[in-house]
C-alpha positions as a Markdown table, in Angstrom:
| # | Residue | x | y | z |
|---|---|---|---|---|
| 1 | Unk | 34.1 | -37.0 | -23.1 |
| 2 | Unk | 35.6 | -40.3 | -24.2 |
| 3 | Unk | 37.3 | -40.9 | -27.6 |
| 4 | Unk | 34.2 | -42.5 | -29.1 |
| 5 | Unk | 32.0 | -39.5 | -28.3 |
| 6 | Unk | 34.6 | -37.1 | -29.5 |
| 7 | Unk | 34.9 | -39.0 | -32.8 |
| 8 | Unk | 31.1 | -39.0 | -33.3 |
| 9 | Unk | 31.0 | -35.3 | -32.7 |
| 10 | Unk | 33.9 | -34.7 | -35.1 |
| 11 | Unk | 32.2 | -36.7 | -37.8 |
| 12 | Unk | 28.9 | -35.0 | -37.3 |
| 13 | Unk | 30.7 | -31.7 | -37.5 |
| 14 | Unk | 32.1 | -32.7 | -40.9 |
| 15 | Unk | 28.7 | -33.8 | -42.0 |
| 16 | Unk | 27.2 | -30.4 | -41.1 |
| 17 | Unk | 30.0 | -28.5 | -42.9 |
| 18 | Unk | 29.6 | -30.7 | -46.0 |
| 19 | Unk | 25.9 | -30.1 | -45.9 |
| 20 | Unk | 26.6 | -26.4 | -45.8 |
| 21 | Unk | 29.0 | -26.7 | -48.7 |
| 22 | Unk | 26.6 | -28.6 | -50.9 |
| 23 | Unk | 23.9 | -26.0 | -50.3 |
| 24 | Unk | 26.4 | -23.2 | -51.1 |
| 25 | Unk | 27.2 | -24.9 | -54.4 |
| 26 | Unk | 23.5 | -25.0 | -55.3 |
| 27 | Unk | 23.0 | -21.3 | -54.3 |
| 28 | Unk | 25.9 | -20.1 | -56.4 |
| 29 | Unk | 24.0 | -21.2 | -59.5 |
| 30 | Unk | 20.5 | -20.3 | -58.4 |
| 31 | Unk | 18.7 | -16.9 | -58.8 |
| 32 | Unk | 18.5 | -15.1 | -55.4 |
| 33 | Unk | 15.6 | -13.2 | -54.0 |
| 34 | Unk | 13.0 | -15.9 | -53.5 |
| 35 | Unk | 11.9 | -17.5 | -50.2 |
| 36 | Unk | 13.6 | -20.9 | -51.0 |
| 37 | Unk | 16.9 | -19.2 | -51.7 |
| 38 | Unk | 16.7 | -17.2 | -48.5 |
| 39 | Unk | 15.8 | -20.3 | -46.4 |
| 40 | Unk | 18.7 | -22.2 | -48.0 |
| 41 | Unk | 21.1 | -19.3 | -47.2 |
| 42 | Unk | 20.0 | -19.3 | -43.6 |
| 43 | Unk | 20.5 | -23.1 | -43.5 |
| 44 | Unk | 24.0 | -22.7 | -44.8 |
| 45 | Unk | 24.9 | -20.5 | -41.8 |
| 46 | Unk | 23.2 | -22.7 | -39.3 |
| 47 | Unk | 24.9 | -25.8 | -40.6 |
| 48 | Unk | 28.3 | -24.1 | -40.7 |
| 49 | Unk | 27.9 | -23.0 | -37.1 |
| 50 | Unk | 26.5 | -26.2 | -35.6 |
| 51 | Unk | 29.9 | -27.8 | -34.9 |
| 52 | Unk | 31.0 | -24.6 | -33.1 |
| 53 | Unk | 28.0 | -24.2 | -30.9 |
| 54 | Unk | 27.4 | -26.1 | -27.6 |
| 55 | Unk | 26.4 | -29.7 | -28.1 |
| 56 | Unk | 25.1 | -31.8 | -25.2 |
| 57 | Unk | 27.2 | -34.9 | -25.0 |
| 58 | Unk | 25.5 | -36.5 | -22.0 |
| 59 | Unk | 23.7 | -35.3 | -18.9 |
| 60 | Unk | 26.9 | -33.7 | -17.5 |
| 61 | Unk | 29.0 | -32.8 | -20.5 |
| 62 | Unk | 28.8 | -30.2 | -23.2 |
| 63 | Unk | 31.2 | -29.8 | -26.1 |
| 64 | Unk | 32.1 | -27.4 | -28.8 |
| 65 | Unk | 34.4 | -28.2 | -31.7 |
| 66 | Unk | 37.5 | -26.0 | -31.5 |
| 67 | Unk | 38.1 | -23.9 | -34.5 |
| 68 | Unk | 41.0 | -25.3 | -36.5 |
| 69 | Unk | 44.1 | -23.2 | -36.8 |
| 70 | Unk | 43.2 | -20.7 | -39.5 |
| 71 | Unk | 44.5 | -17.3 | -40.6 |
| 72 | Unk | 43.3 | -14.3 | -38.6 |
| 73 | Unk | 41.0 | -13.2 | -41.5 |
| 74 | Unk | 39.3 | -16.6 | -41.5 |
| 75 | Unk | 38.9 | -16.5 | -37.7 |
| 76 | Unk | 37.3 | -13.1 | -37.9 |
| 77 | Unk | 34.9 | -14.3 | -40.6 |
| 78 | Unk | 34.1 | -17.3 | -38.5 |
| 79 | Unk | 33.2 | -15.0 | -35.6 |
| 80 | Unk | 31.0 | -12.9 | -38.0 |
| 81 | Unk | 29.1 | -16.1 | -39.1 |
| 82 | Unk | 28.6 | -17.2 | -35.5 |
| 83 | Unk | 27.3 | -13.8 | -34.5 |
| 84 | Unk | 25.0 | -13.7 | -37.6 |
| 85 | Unk | 23.7 | -17.2 | -36.7 |
| 86 | Unk | 23.2 | -16.3 | -33.0 |
| 87 | Unk | 21.6 | -12.9 | -33.5 |
| 88 | Unk | 19.7 | -13.1 | -36.8 |
| 89 | Unk | 19.5 | -16.5 | -38.5 |
| 90 | Unk | 18.6 | -18.9 | -35.6 |
| 91 | Unk | 17.4 | -16.3 | -33.0 |
| 92 | Unk | 15.8 | -12.9 | -33.0 |
| 93 | Unk | 18.1 | -10.6 | -31.1 |
| 94 | Unk | 16.2 | -7.4 | -30.6 |
| 95 | Unk | 19.4 | -5.5 | -29.8 |
| 96 | Unk | 20.4 | -6.0 | -33.5 |
| 97 | Unk | 17.2 | -4.6 | -34.7 |
| 98 | Unk | 17.3 | -1.5 | -32.4 |
| 99 | Unk | 13.6 | -1.2 | -32.9 |
| 100 | Unk | 11.5 | 1.8 | -31.8 |
| 101 | Unk | 7.7 | 2.0 | -31.6 |
| 102 | Unk | 6.0 | 5.2 | -32.5 |
| 103 | Unk | 2.4 | 5.6 | -31.5 |
| 104 | Unk | 0.4 | 8.8 | -32.0 |
| 105 | Unk | -2.4 | 8.8 | -29.5 |
| 106 | Unk | -3.9 | 11.9 | -31.0 |
| 107 | Unk | -4.8 | 10.2 | -34.3 |
| 108 | Unk | -8.4 | 9.1 | -34.7 |
| 109 | Unk | -7.2 | 5.6 | -35.4 |
| 110 | Unk | -3.8 | 5.3 | -33.7 |
| 111 | Unk | -1.6 | 2.6 | -35.1 |
| 112 | Unk | 1.8 | 1.7 | -33.7 |
| 113 | Unk | 4.6 | 2.0 | -36.1 |
| 114 | Unk | 7.8 | 0.0 | -35.7 |
| 115 | Unk | 11.0 | 1.5 | -37.0 |
| 116 | Unk | 14.1 | -0.8 | -37.0 |
| 117 | Unk | 17.4 | -1.5 | -38.6 |
| 118 | Unk | 17.4 | -3.3 | -41.9 |
| 119 | Unk | 19.5 | -6.5 | -41.8 |
| 120 | Unk | 21.9 | -6.2 | -44.6 |
| 121 | Unk | 25.5 | -6.7 | -45.5 |
| 122 | Unk | 25.2 | -10.4 | -45.3 |
| 123 | Unk | 28.3 | -12.4 | -46.5 |
| 124 | Unk | 28.4 | -13.4 | -50.1 |
| 125 | Unk | 27.9 | -17.1 | -50.9 |
| 126 | Unk | 31.4 | -17.3 | -52.3 |
| 127 | Unk | 32.9 | -15.9 | -49.1 |
| 128 | Unk | 31.0 | -18.4 | -47.0 |
| 129 | Unk | 32.0 | -21.2 | -49.4 |
| 130 | Unk | 35.7 | -20.3 | -49.1 |
| 131 | Unk | 35.4 | -20.4 | -45.3 |
| 132 | Unk | 33.6 | -23.7 | -45.2 |
| 133 | Unk | 36.3 | -25.2 | -47.5 |
| 134 | Unk | 39.1 | -23.9 | -45.4 |
| 135 | Unk | 37.6 | -25.3 | -42.2 |
| 136 | Unk | 36.9 | -28.7 | -43.9 |
| 137 | Unk | 40.4 | -28.9 | -45.3 |
| 138 | Unk | 41.8 | -28.3 | -41.8 |
| 139 | Unk | 39.4 | -30.9 | -40.2 |
| 140 | Unk | 40.2 | -33.5 | -42.8 |
| 141 | Unk | 43.9 | -33.1 | -41.8 |
| 142 | Unk | 42.9 | -33.6 | -38.2 |
| 143 | Unk | 41.0 | -36.7 | -39.0 |
| 144 | Unk | 44.2 | -38.6 | -39.4 |
| 145 | Unk | 44.9 | -38.0 | -35.7 |
| 146 | Unk | 41.8 | -40.1 | -34.8 |
| 147 | Unk | 43.1 | -43.1 | -36.7 |
| 148 | Unk | 46.3 | -42.9 | -34.7 |
| 149 | Unk | 44.4 | -42.5 | -31.4 |
| 150 | Unk | 42.2 | -45.5 | -32.2 |
| 151 | Unk | 45.2 | -47.6 | -33.0 |
| 152 | Unk | 46.8 | -46.8 | -29.7 |
| 153 | Unk | 43.7 | -48.0 | -27.8 |
| 154 | Unk | 44.1 | -51.3 | -26.0 |
């Protein structure tokens, strides 16, 4: 990947993280529990994770933004958000649901019944916002390196 492609990906990553942050700010002041709030919450996690999931640069190259140097607690929370995005928010990972189908063939009108785990224990909006802000702060500091790298180009 050349410097221009890397810089575009870096800026797109910041855009996604800022979009996540703006939605979080709105969610903090909005009543939860409705479909719009739930969709926005999911979008927050998807937008946060975009920079850290595989991006196709060209036919032959794929790239993922490295996580900035953060404390271990923030790295663990980052991994939790990626897992949530990959298994629940953007995909349906059946392993997480651990679903079982019960079907009583002896009933006059047998109906299959699905029993599954309830998805809960989602991170609080304030926790996600703190994470997004920490990552953005670190990336803004890294942005200065691009200025130097562009100045060094012939």
